[in-house]
XYZ file of C-alpha atoms in Angstrom:
774
model
C 0.000 0.000 0.000
C 2.877 2.373 0.850
C 4.652 1.867 -2.467
C 1.370 2.105 -4.412
C 0.469 5.389 -2.706
C 3.938 6.812 -3.367
C 3.641 5.804 -7.031
C 0.269 7.519 -7.214
C 1.610 10.632 -5.444
C 4.551 11.028 -7.805
C 2.289 10.405 -10.785
C 0.048 13.314 -9.732
C 3.011 15.543 -8.832
C 4.932 14.959 -12.061
C 2.146 14.178 -14.495
C -0.607 16.570 -13.547
C -0.297 19.169 -10.791
C 3.136 20.848 -10.856
C 4.706 22.903 -13.680
C 8.103 22.144 -15.180
C 10.597 24.861 -14.265
C 11.851 24.998 -17.880
C 8.668 26.016 -19.691
C 6.359 26.748 -16.725
C 3.702 24.374 -18.073
C 1.839 21.387 -16.687
C 1.423 18.418 -19.068
C -2.137 19.343 -20.107
C -1.159 22.909 -21.074
C 1.955 21.696 -22.907
C -0.069 19.143 -24.847
C -2.701 21.720 -25.828
C -0.088 24.161 -27.143
C 1.865 21.433 -28.955
C -1.283 19.938 -30.535
C -2.435 23.379 -31.731
C 1.021 24.007 -33.174
C 0.867 20.686 -35.031
C -2.609 21.620 -36.316
C -1.185 24.871 -37.706
C -3.404 27.079 -35.511
C -0.900 29.931 -35.401
C -1.729 33.528 -34.462
C -1.848 34.608 -38.119
C -4.184 31.788 -39.190
C -7.995 31.575 -38.782
C -9.531 30.416 -35.489
C -10.795 26.835 -35.276
C -13.480 25.265 -33.093
C -12.287 24.562 -29.554
C -13.942 21.131 -29.749
C -11.581 20.260 -32.601
C -8.579 21.184 -30.477
C -9.890 19.268 -27.453
C -10.509 16.198 -29.638
C -6.983 16.373 -31.022
C -5.450 16.628 -27.539
C -7.600 13.813 -26.139
C -7.071 11.488 -29.056
C -3.316 11.896 -29.324
C -1.769 13.027 -26.051
C -4.036 13.465 -23.011
C -6.307 10.501 -22.175
C -8.386 12.268 -19.528
C -11.754 14.045 -19.434
C -12.619 16.541 -22.143
C -13.766 19.038 -19.473
C -10.271 19.102 -17.931
C -8.690 19.870 -21.316
C -11.254 22.524 -22.220
C -10.973 24.204 -18.784
C -7.190 24.409 -19.195
C -7.592 25.828 -22.716
C -10.133 28.402 -21.510
C -7.911 29.618 -18.680
C -5.013 30.219 -21.086
C -7.334 32.516 -23.075
C -8.699 34.574 -20.134
C -7.021 37.997 -19.798
C -8.092 38.192 -16.130
C -6.434 34.824 -15.362
C -3.227 35.004 -17.431
C -0.825 37.935 -17.402
C 0.152 37.051 -20.984
C -2.523 34.908 -22.674
C -1.124 31.875 -24.515
C -4.316 31.256 -26.501
C -6.323 33.720 -28.560
C -9.982 32.847 -27.959
C -13.018 33.892 -29.948
C -16.438 33.667 -28.313
C -17.557 33.470 -24.699
C -14.570 32.387 -22.605
C -16.111 33.339 -19.246
C -15.819 36.530 -17.229
C -14.401 37.950 -14.016
C -17.945 37.632 -12.606
C -17.490 33.862 -12.573
C -19.669 33.281 -15.647
C -18.941 29.903 -17.241
C -17.491 29.830 -20.768
C -19.682 28.675 -23.629
C -19.511 25.009 -24.587
C -16.479 24.014 -26.657
C -18.649 23.542 -29.755
C -19.422 27.282 -29.740
C -16.013 28.815 -29.037
C -12.993 29.055 -31.318
C -9.296 29.275 -30.568
C -5.813 29.658 -32.006
C -2.373 30.206 -30.528
C -1.568 33.762 -29.450
C 1.479 35.457 -30.918
C 3.468 35.117 -27.694
C 2.935 31.321 -27.711
C 5.270 31.007 -30.692
C 8.070 32.051 -28.325
C 7.349 28.920 -26.259
C 7.338 26.617 -29.303
C 10.124 28.265 -31.311
C 12.902 25.832 -32.440
C 10.972 22.745 -31.265
C 11.792 21.135 -34.641
C 15.575 21.527 -34.165
C 16.249 18.625 -31.766
C 16.175 21.058 -28.830
C 13.846 19.116 -26.536
C 13.430 15.588 -25.249
C 10.598 13.436 -26.606
C 8.635 10.563 -25.164
C 5.953 8.170 -26.370
C 2.343 9.248 -26.030
C -0.082 7.135 -23.996
C -0.440 4.399 -26.651
C 3.077 4.540 -28.078
C 1.961 5.598 -31.556
C 3.214 9.197 -31.401
C 5.914 11.276 -29.754
C 5.255 14.287 -27.514
C 7.702 16.843 -26.042
C 8.774 16.443 -22.398
C 9.151 20.241 -22.257
C 9.104 23.151 -24.723
C 12.101 25.293 -25.819
C 10.426 28.265 -24.096
C 12.199 31.443 -25.069
C 9.433 33.126 -23.022
C 10.212 32.838 -19.247
C 6.652 31.569 -18.814
C 6.847 30.412 -15.185
C 7.959 33.870 -14.072
C 5.618 35.969 -16.205
C 2.453 33.842 -15.993
C 2.991 32.011 -12.713
C 1.186 28.768 -11.943
C -1.115 27.190 -9.404
C -1.789 23.565 -8.576
C -2.598 21.127 -5.789
C -0.675 17.853 -5.806
C -0.497 15.098 -3.197
C 1.201 16.376 -0.072
C 2.248 19.643 -1.722
C 0.938 22.507 -3.808
C 2.244 25.423 -5.797
C 1.105 29.033 -6.112
C 3.443 31.136 -8.201
C 2.706 34.782 -8.906
C 2.738 36.354 -12.394
C 5.234 39.131 -13.168
C 5.812 41.886 -15.692
C 7.777 40.740 -18.763
C 9.886 43.915 -18.983
C 10.989 43.545 -15.361
C 11.696 39.804 -15.706
C 13.819 40.369 -18.829
C 15.859 43.074 -17.079
C 16.379 40.819 -14.044
C 17.526 37.839 -16.178
C 19.986 40.016 -18.100
C 21.296 41.433 -14.797
C 21.773 37.873 -13.467
C 23.685 36.821 -16.605
C 25.972 39.867 -16.197
C 26.376 39.285 -12.441
C 25.878 35.653 -11.351
C 26.397 36.694 -7.695
C 23.471 39.140 -7.731
C 21.436 39.227 -4.486
C 17.657 39.161 -4.053
C 17.662 42.829 -2.989
C 19.552 43.735 -6.165
C 17.117 41.679 -8.257
C 14.251 43.654 -6.723
C 15.613 46.789 -8.395
C 14.361 45.150 -11.594
C 11.455 42.921 -10.465
C 9.495 45.199 -8.148
C 7.034 42.462 -7.216
C 4.218 40.358 -8.693
C 2.222 41.963 -11.500
C -1.314 40.597 -11.560
C -3.478 40.714 -14.708
C -6.301 42.393 -12.756
C -4.049 45.103 -11.303
C -4.704 46.039 -7.688
C -2.266 47.292 -5.064
C 0.303 45.220 -3.171
C 1.139 46.517 0.308
C 4.554 45.721 1.788
C 7.889 45.388 -0.021
C 9.326 43.441 2.917
C 6.745 40.684 2.397
C 7.710 40.490 -1.284
C 11.389 40.296 -0.360
C 10.779 37.446 2.086
C 8.842 35.499 -0.550
C 11.588 36.027 -3.161
C 14.370 35.164 -0.718
C 12.802 31.952 0.597
C 10.411 30.839 -2.139
C 7.349 31.203 0.088
C 5.509 34.092 1.736
C 2.280 36.049 2.081
C 1.560 39.345 0.357
C -1.431 41.595 0.931
C -3.323 42.674 -2.201
C -6.025 45.343 -2.192
C -8.509 46.571 -4.753
C -7.783 49.959 -6.284
C -10.343 52.481 -5.078
C -10.879 56.213 -5.190
C -13.418 58.673 -3.834
C -15.867 60.537 -6.030
C -17.287 63.178 -3.732
C -18.485 61.235 -0.696
C -18.772 57.929 -2.608
C -16.345 55.042 -3.199
C -15.485 53.651 -6.651
C -13.606 50.358 -7.144
C -11.721 50.125 -10.465
C -9.382 47.128 -9.963
C -9.775 43.895 -7.977
C -7.233 41.581 -6.345
C -6.127 38.610 -8.471
C -8.607 35.699 -8.780
C -11.412 37.592 -6.999
C -14.905 37.116 -8.432
C -16.508 40.541 -8.985
C -20.117 39.368 -8.756
C -19.419 37.473 -5.519
C -17.733 40.540 -3.980
C -20.746 42.730 -4.770
C -23.114 40.092 -3.406
C -21.019 39.773 -0.214
C -20.934 43.549 0.327
C -24.732 43.697 -0.043
C -25.105 40.863 2.482
C -22.818 42.592 4.998
C -24.750 45.848 4.614
C -28.000 43.959 5.213
C -26.563 42.363 8.365
C -25.296 45.796 9.513
C -21.678 44.579 9.609
C -20.731 47.402 7.225
C -22.472 50.686 7.948
C -22.916 53.807 5.871
C -23.645 52.304 2.421
C -26.811 53.590 0.761
C -26.518 51.966 -2.685
C -24.296 49.540 -4.598
C -24.023 49.375 -8.394
C -21.917 47.415 -10.877
C -21.104 49.917 -13.635
C -18.421 47.761 -15.313
C -18.216 47.727 -19.118
C -15.725 46.883 -21.863
C -13.485 49.710 -20.711
C -12.952 48.050 -17.320
C -14.235 47.388 -13.844
C -16.276 50.020 -11.986
C -18.128 49.194 -8.772
C -19.946 52.285 -7.486
C -20.614 52.365 -3.725
C -22.903 55.247 -2.752
C -22.558 56.288 0.887
C -25.035 57.861 3.254
C -24.657 61.545 3.986
C -23.294 61.033 7.487
C -20.843 58.245 6.499
C -17.087 58.825 6.589
C -15.687 57.382 3.298
C -12.368 56.318 4.854
C -14.154 54.328 7.572
C -16.461 52.544 5.124
C -13.478 51.801 2.875
C -11.577 50.293 5.824
C -14.624 48.175 6.709
C -14.796 46.927 3.097
C -11.110 45.949 3.148
C -11.534 44.239 6.525
C -14.675 42.218 5.788
C -14.619 41.531 2.024
C -12.312 40.245 -0.714
C -11.448 43.802 -1.706
C -8.374 42.894 0.342
C -6.902 39.394 0.015
C -3.704 37.625 0.913
C -1.826 35.959 -1.939
C 0.278 33.068 -0.674
C 3.433 32.633 -2.746
C 4.748 29.051 -2.861
C 7.325 28.543 -5.621
C 7.339 24.761 -6.059
C 8.167 23.459 -9.545
C 9.650 20.323 -11.117
C 13.430 20.516 -11.508
C 14.804 17.490 -13.389
C 11.565 15.669 -12.638
C 11.608 16.361 -8.893
C 9.552 18.953 -6.980
C 11.681 21.721 -5.488
C 11.042 24.963 -3.566
C 12.730 27.749 -5.531
C 13.795 31.284 -4.661
C 13.514 34.067 -7.233
C 17.210 33.809 -8.099
C 16.969 30.021 -8.482
C 14.002 30.444 -10.855
C 16.023 32.869 -12.968
C 19.099 30.602 -12.914
C 16.993 27.605 -14.010
C 15.689 29.636 -16.962
C 19.210 30.703 -17.947
C 20.441 27.106 -17.644
C 17.532 25.888 -19.802
C 18.110 28.505 -22.490
C 21.838 27.728 -22.639
C 21.009 24.068 -23.331
C 18.384 25.008 -25.958
C 20.739 27.411 -27.767
C 23.553 24.841 -27.715
C 21.290 22.087 -29.084
C 19.810 24.439 -31.689
C 23.275 25.519 -32.769
C 24.439 21.902 -33.019
C 21.398 21.090 -35.152
C 21.936 24.141 -37.394
C 25.670 23.328 -37.678
C 24.917 19.760 -38.675
C 22.428 20.932 -41.334
C 24.825 23.635 -42.605
C 27.674 21.123 -42.952
C 25.380 18.689 -44.750
C 24.276 21.407 -47.159
C 27.866 22.597 -47.764
C 28.868 19.013 -48.511
C 26.109 18.785 -51.162
C 27.083 22.206 -52.595
C 30.716 21.056 -52.845
C 29.541 18.111 -54.943
C 27.359 20.319 -57.185
C 30.237 22.711 -57.905
C 32.681 19.865 -58.800
C 30.002 18.315 -61.024
C 29.347 21.626 -62.803
C 33.086 22.121 -63.381
C 33.152 18.690 -65.083
C 29.637 18.725 -66.477
C 30.421 17.186 -69.884
C 32.205 14.231 -68.341
C 29.458 13.808 -65.718
C 26.713 13.830 -68.396
C 28.648 11.366 -70.572
C 29.233 9.056 -67.602
C 25.545 9.108 -66.694
C 24.439 8.465 -70.317
C 26.711 5.421 -70.593
C 25.380 3.865 -67.350
C 22.602 1.265 -67.620
C 20.797 2.418 -64.427
C 20.950 4.963 -61.580
C 22.851 2.614 -59.277
C 25.632 2.138 -61.822
C 25.744 5.893 -62.526
C 26.016 6.632 -58.786
C 28.883 4.162 -58.313
C 30.772 5.506 -61.345
C 30.414 9.101 -60.110
C 31.691 8.086 -56.648
C 34.716 6.314 -58.211
C 35.577 9.000 -60.753
C 35.149 12.162 -58.702
C 35.440 10.750 -55.167
C 31.846 11.871 -54.336
C 30.057 10.597 -51.242
C 26.852 8.626 -51.699
C 24.766 11.682 -50.663
C 26.576 13.904 -53.179
C 26.124 11.377 -55.957
C 22.411 11.021 -55.217
C 21.891 14.816 -55.292
C 23.862 15.164 -58.565
C 21.746 12.493 -60.211
C 18.609 14.384 -59.156
C 19.875 17.753 -60.465
C 17.595 19.611 -62.878
C 18.825 20.951 -66.188
C 18.237 24.615 -65.176
C 21.024 24.172 -62.614
C 23.478 24.175 -65.539
C 22.854 27.860 -66.275
C 25.576 30.315 -65.339
C 23.185 32.177 -62.989
C 22.368 29.041 -61.057
C 26.036 28.175 -60.823
C 26.748 31.624 -59.358
C 23.901 31.180 -56.849
C 25.391 27.849 -55.743
C 28.777 29.522 -55.223
C 27.195 32.283 -53.152
C 25.191 29.788 -51.075
C 28.377 27.817 -50.398
C 30.132 30.966 -49.147
C 27.169 31.727 -46.871
C 27.223 28.194 -45.470
C 30.937 28.517 -44.710
C 30.228 31.748 -42.797
C 27.308 30.140 -40.987
C 29.452 27.154 -39.982
C 32.113 29.492 -38.608
C 29.448 31.437 -36.650
C 27.873 28.311 -35.180
C 31.237 26.816 -34.235
C 32.090 30.094 -32.505
C 28.798 29.916 -30.524
C 29.440 26.324 -29.471
C 32.985 27.156 -28.402
C 32.044 30.121 -26.159
C 29.654 30.426 -23.187
C 29.908 34.226 -23.518
C 28.549 33.964 -27.048
C 25.621 31.850 -25.830
C 24.939 34.433 -23.087
C 24.997 37.190 -25.714
C 22.368 35.355 -27.762
C 20.172 34.811 -24.661
C 20.314 38.551 -23.954
C 19.560 39.450 -27.572
C 16.521 37.186 -27.637
C 15.297 38.573 -24.298
C 15.578 42.137 -25.599
C 13.551 41.041 -28.654
C 10.880 39.660 -26.276
C 10.800 42.915 -24.325
C 10.513 45.061 -27.443
C 7.820 42.850 -28.993
C 5.614 41.904 -26.040
C 6.617 44.157 -23.126
C 3.944 46.324 -21.491
C 3.428 48.584 -18.504
C 3.110 47.246 -14.962
C -0.532 46.858 -13.870
C -0.203 46.179 -10.134
C 0.903 49.091 -7.995
C 3.274 48.419 -5.080
C 3.163 50.531 -1.934
C 4.868 50.398 1.417
C 2.902 48.461 4.027
C 0.390 50.652 5.803
C 0.556 50.756 9.554
C -2.635 49.106 10.711
C -4.822 52.110 11.350
C -7.591 51.982 13.868
C -10.822 53.461 12.571
C -10.725 55.843 15.522
C -7.598 57.428 14.029
C -9.814 58.681 11.199
C -12.443 60.112 13.549
C -12.026 63.595 14.932
C -12.349 63.464 18.713
C -15.003 65.887 19.890
C -17.745 66.095 22.498
C -21.176 65.097 21.285
C -24.681 64.772 22.665
C -26.468 61.451 22.218
C -30.248 61.536 22.436
C -32.534 58.515 22.812
C -36.327 58.736 22.626
C -39.000 56.627 24.278
C -40.004 55.524 20.790
C -36.535 54.024 20.276
C -34.949 56.675 18.023
C -31.350 57.732 18.590
C -28.972 60.296 17.139
C -25.638 61.957 17.753
C -25.065 65.678 17.351
C -22.464 68.256 18.228
C -22.536 69.760 21.699
C -22.214 73.214 20.118
C -25.748 72.886 18.735
C -27.078 73.929 22.174
C -25.942 77.264 23.562
C -26.290 77.997 27.271
C -29.502 79.779 28.295
C -30.677 81.468 31.457
C -32.672 79.424 33.973
C -36.395 79.507 33.236
C -36.092 79.870 29.461
C -38.190 77.882 26.996
C -35.230 76.010 25.431
C -34.619 74.929 21.839
C -36.236 72.237 19.755
C -34.009 69.190 20.283
C -35.464 66.852 17.664
C -38.532 66.167 15.587
C -40.361 63.157 16.858
C -43.239 60.971 15.870
C -46.541 61.698 17.557
C -46.625 60.581 21.195
C -42.819 60.032 21.222
C -40.664 61.655 23.931
C -36.992 62.234 24.655
C -35.934 59.556 27.131
C -32.165 59.828 27.654
C -29.556 62.400 26.843
C -25.835 61.942 27.527
C -22.633 63.742 26.753
C -19.775 61.631 25.294
C -16.613 61.784 23.205
C -16.755 60.404 19.660
C -14.042 57.898 20.721
C -16.009 56.600 23.717
C -17.649 53.185 23.850
C -21.345 53.571 24.616
C -22.846 50.826 26.789
C -26.570 50.360 26.165
C -28.470 48.745 29.054
C -31.924 47.337 28.399
C -34.723 47.171 30.954
C -34.399 43.378 31.106
C -30.763 43.628 32.285
C -28.807 43.004 29.059
C -25.980 45.220 27.801
C -24.881 46.062 24.250
C -22.052 48.268 23.002
C -21.306 50.621 20.115
C -18.685 53.260 19.475
C -20.060 56.794 19.792
C -19.046 57.613 16.194
C -21.113 54.598 15.012
C -24.300 56.242 16.248
C -25.884 58.047 13.271
C -25.269 61.769 13.100
C -28.335 63.994 12.851
C -29.239 67.654 12.804
C -30.900 69.334 15.785
C -34.364 68.914 14.268
C -33.977 65.407 12.758
C -35.740 62.504 14.461
C -32.690 60.199 14.383
C -32.538 56.521 13.478
C -34.470 53.632 14.996
C -32.165 51.950 17.506
C -33.553 48.528 16.583
C -31.760 48.921 13.224
C -28.367 48.418 14.832
C -29.087 46.903 18.287
C -31.002 43.654 18.941
C -33.110 45.374 21.626
C -35.028 48.587 21.320
C -35.972 48.743 25.035
C -32.888 50.709 26.219
C -33.123 52.426 29.621
C -29.556 53.622 30.193
C -26.614 54.814 28.102
C -23.129 55.055 29.622
C -20.108 56.518 27.793
C -16.875 54.648 28.636
C -13.375 55.839 27.733
C -11.561 53.039 29.595
C -12.831 49.951 31.360
C -11.555 50.682 34.859
C -13.762 50.877 37.927
C -17.208 49.455 38.645
C -20.755 49.707 37.348
C -23.545 50.288 39.888
C -27.030 49.141 38.851
C -30.392 50.132 40.332
C -33.803 48.659 39.598
C -37.215 50.238 40.032
C -37.935 48.034 43.086
C -34.832 49.372 44.850
C -32.356 46.516 44.115
C -28.726 47.622 43.684
C -25.721 45.714 42.377
C -22.013 46.400 41.739
C -19.973 44.696 38.968
C -16.457 45.239 37.597
C -16.554 47.406 34.458
C -13.988 45.174 32.739
C -16.660 42.435 32.578
C -18.277 44.546 29.816
C -15.144 45.319 27.745
C -15.916 42.580 25.220
C -19.576 42.369 24.315
C -21.035 40.124 21.614
C -23.120 41.650 18.844
C -26.258 40.193 20.383
C -25.349 41.501 23.858
C -24.559 39.867 27.219
C -26.314 39.628 30.611
C -25.485 42.539 32.934
C -27.870 41.940 35.856
C -30.462 39.336 36.725
C -33.748 41.276 36.887
C -36.487 39.943 39.182
C -40.144 39.429 38.296
C -42.178 42.618 37.677
C -38.993 44.683 38.054
C -36.927 46.646 35.570
C -33.570 48.371 35.377
C -33.811 52.156 35.848
C -30.171 53.256 36.165
C -26.559 52.184 35.662
C -23.608 54.406 36.603
C -19.838 54.069 36.513
C -18.169 54.295 39.939
C -14.575 55.313 40.603
C -14.799 53.891 44.134
C -15.300 55.535 47.532
C -18.457 57.440 46.585
C -21.904 57.781 48.081
C -24.794 56.072 46.282
C -27.987 58.166 46.201
C -31.273 56.523 45.228
C -34.205 58.890 44.539
C -37.834 57.778 44.630
C -40.682 59.138 42.517
C -42.379 60.506 45.648
C -39.539 62.875 46.654
C -37.317 60.782 48.955
C -33.588 60.015 48.714
C -31.554 57.255 50.367
C -27.770 57.774 50.631
C -25.259 55.068 51.664
C -21.589 54.212 51.154
C -20.651 52.333 47.997
C -18.564 49.918 50.088
C -21.793 48.461 51.423
C -22.178 46.676 48.083
C -19.647 43.996 47.225
C -18.718 43.299 43.549
C -20.815 40.554 41.949
C -20.759 38.603 38.692
C -22.826 39.488 35.657
C -25.513 36.887 36.381
C -26.117 38.034 39.999
C -29.332 39.824 40.993
C -27.983 42.251 43.633
C -29.128 43.407 47.080
C -31.808 45.743 48.464
C -30.825 49.433 48.254
C -34.021 51.389 49.042
C -37.448 50.344 50.169
C -39.351 52.596 47.749
C -40.009 52.726 44.003
C -36.785 54.181 42.598
C -36.822 56.833 39.844
C -33.063 57.361 39.472
C -29.621 56.843 40.989
C -26.543 59.043 41.382
C -23.018 58.480 42.731
C -21.605 61.492 44.598
C -18.011 62.255 45.600
C -16.835 64.795 48.189
C -18.563 67.990 49.307
C -20.972 68.547 46.438
C -24.582 69.603 45.788
C -27.454 67.307 44.936
C -29.676 68.645 42.152
C -33.224 67.278 42.246
C -35.384 67.672 39.101
C -39.138 67.218 38.823
C -41.288 66.446 35.803
C -42.975 69.890 35.738
C -39.661 71.675 35.158
C -38.732 72.612 38.742
C -35.621 71.785 40.717
C -33.107 72.864 43.337
C -29.577 72.347 44.590
C -29.151 71.023 48.126
C -25.759 70.561 49.871
C -24.957 66.866 50.266
C -24.241 67.519 53.951
C -28.017 67.876 54.522
C -28.534 64.196 53.568
C -27.665 61.834 56.354
C -25.830 58.650 55.443
C -27.975 55.599 56.207
C -27.535 51.919 55.802
C -28.438 50.248 52.541
C -32.157 49.306 52.511
C -33.529 52.417 54.284
C -36.654 54.351 53.184
C -34.645 57.572 52.801
C -35.164 61.235 53.693
C -37.107 64.055 51.997
C -35.239 65.569 49.026
C -37.982 67.803 47.491
C -41.666 68.486 48.018
C -43.769 66.507 45.563
C -47.037 68.333 44.835
C -49.215 69.450 41.961
C -46.823 72.256 40.956
C -43.672 70.112 40.896
C -45.038 66.749 39.860
C -43.080 63.541 40.447
C -39.307 63.385 40.801
C -37.506 62.660 37.496
C -34.142 62.183 39.152
C -31.195 63.470 41.155
C -27.731 64.537 40.056
C -24.479 65.480 41.835
C -23.318 68.922 40.582
C -20.907 71.697 41.425
C -21.041 75.350 40.403
C -18.926 74.794 37.244
C -21.294 72.219 35.763
C -23.835 72.793 33.032
C -27.095 70.854 32.926
C -29.107 69.820 29.886
C -32.825 69.108 30.319
C -35.107 67.632 27.673
C -38.874 67.405 27.584
C -41.524 65.010 26.358
C -42.323 67.263 23.380
C -38.733 67.543 22.284
C -37.656 70.858 23.864
C -34.164 71.055 25.296
C -32.414 73.625 27.501
C -28.802 73.981 28.632
C -28.361 75.888 31.919
C -25.517 76.535 34.353
C -25.731 74.844 37.753
C -24.690 78.069 39.477
C -27.900 79.699 38.169
C -30.024 77.183 40.091
C -30.764 78.375 43.627
C -29.347 76.324 46.547
C -32.131 75.366 49.000
C -32.803 72.970 51.847
C -34.145 69.439 51.401
C -37.759 70.086 52.365
C -38.412 72.933 49.866
C -40.194 73.208 46.514
C -37.350 74.478 44.325
C -37.322 76.970 41.424
C -38.360 76.842 37.777
C -35.652 75.330 35.542
C -37.545 75.283 32.237
C -40.816 76.882 31.200
C -42.972 74.114 29.754
C -45.790 74.331 27.259
C -49.120 72.930 28.300
C -49.068 69.159 28.629
C -45.268 68.931 28.384
C -43.051 67.170 30.974
C -39.333 66.937 31.747
C -38.240 63.367 31.006
C -34.445 63.450 30.826
C -31.418 65.346 32.075
C -27.657 65.190 31.707
C -24.597 66.910 33.126
C -22.312 68.317 30.447
């Protein structure tokens, strides 16, 4: 079993999956090109049906499936697959969208012009031959390959226990590098990279990182990062080139899917505007989207950025070998030296044979009368040949050619032509002997032929190479600034600049904060930095997270975006901005339960959220605050009472814990106070007051609390409490969308058991529902 498996492995490696280092072809490709050459399907001849070619290859050289042969033929004709196409196809040969080619009976093919440089001199005993599968024909083991095909077109294949993935390159650069290697056999990889900048893919794109290219060239294996070529048109993104072997239709489909799943945000429309002139994918962005951020998301989540794994494994003398760039070039030079030597030997042999015949012709013409008489007196051709060989010392070949001479050869003009041809053959023999005697002369011919290749087929580089970009965090592209984030009871949210709301005097009417649907109200308003992480806590005790800059930007009057569009839950009761995950989170529920958890437990939150607190039956979360430690927790009830106790009375608990009793009343809000500060109490009818914290006695956790403000018809219920000092500014928002920004120092300081002063003048039926310290 071991020996059978090894036989099978080597059969696949040598006979199917890996290219030969000399011509860069696998057997199926070599057989297709050779069969087409034998059929006379050259670049300057008419196209022929692909089915005819496939039949020829199958019947004579490649006893496998017709689909395998046709697929190989098709790929050699695709300009998006091959850097330099070896077959000139006519008809539907597939597309970069992954469309299948038409059936072989519909398409036509012939060899491309550059293919003749692979097959050139094949008839001059330059290559080895072997029997075909049934022993009736001979096929080449490799092609003469003037074109450095393995370097310019690359190759890919999966064998048994190994694979190959060789990148295509630019012909001009490869030619320059080979010539430089011939001139300096000790050239280093870094010096070679002055000529070969890096892979040159047929579809263009951008390679990031010269160091990665160097490592791949130096060792024969490596990873290089390839990106699509994009540019901005106004606020929109346009893709004009794709990474190698990327399916355009699949990329567009994947982008659309990611937009639908909200993985990529900010894309309003997606269109494929590609035509015969080239690729053009138009990505229209929303007004508030930052093009650089969306572009980074596209590179991160789609095949607009791919990694090309270079693995230079090819067959060297029938054995698979990992090759560096310099070794690939040296193998080509070695191959071409052998081909030129064999070609020269063949040409020398033919030239000497022709000169030998010409020598015989000239002697015969000098003695034409005697030759004619001798032939006339002979009874048959055999006797005439023998007499000529005896009389003039001709060889058998010379005698045969003289006997087959035509009468027009006897003219003086023909005789002169024979003399001139003989002189040319003598010169040719001298030239060929000089080539065979000198390696420098062979090197000169290699360089001449390479320069001819460059001048005939060379083109501009398609793939751009740039230095590797430092991995840039999206936040680096976002200007850090303070923003206001507003959430409504109806589940709409938006982000807007803090400058939208100027400070006003206490008692003013405020500004319109946002347009809302009927019966919707502003629920929460917080101040945050665009770089903050916003933790969203739902009433059922789950937590979700988003970056502040990910929250849609809106104008002061806009209604915002439905939060359910980018969070799994729309029932959010608390928003907390977090710049770093140090400290604790204190939770409070409506039934007076409190709980403390480490903030770091919420640093990594799944897209569908995690459990933050275990909420009891008929209870709900009303507040969550970040604690620095050592503060006083203040719980305020709807009916005007406040309970204050030390934070240390609550021990840290896990995410799944329920917590402990904090206040024996229905809790409206919670605050954490530090030091000698004032407590601002706000009521729903727009009244409030500052009271020194010293007036609140510290009780044990679980008390009923002390009076914080009079709750009556004028004031209405308590909305909440807040710790403030005289430098703070307060933002209040109302049910009908009004918002006011006032200075804390403008709010009168009063005792606990007082009614407070007007903070905002409300329209009839309006209520204060939210507040924030900014």
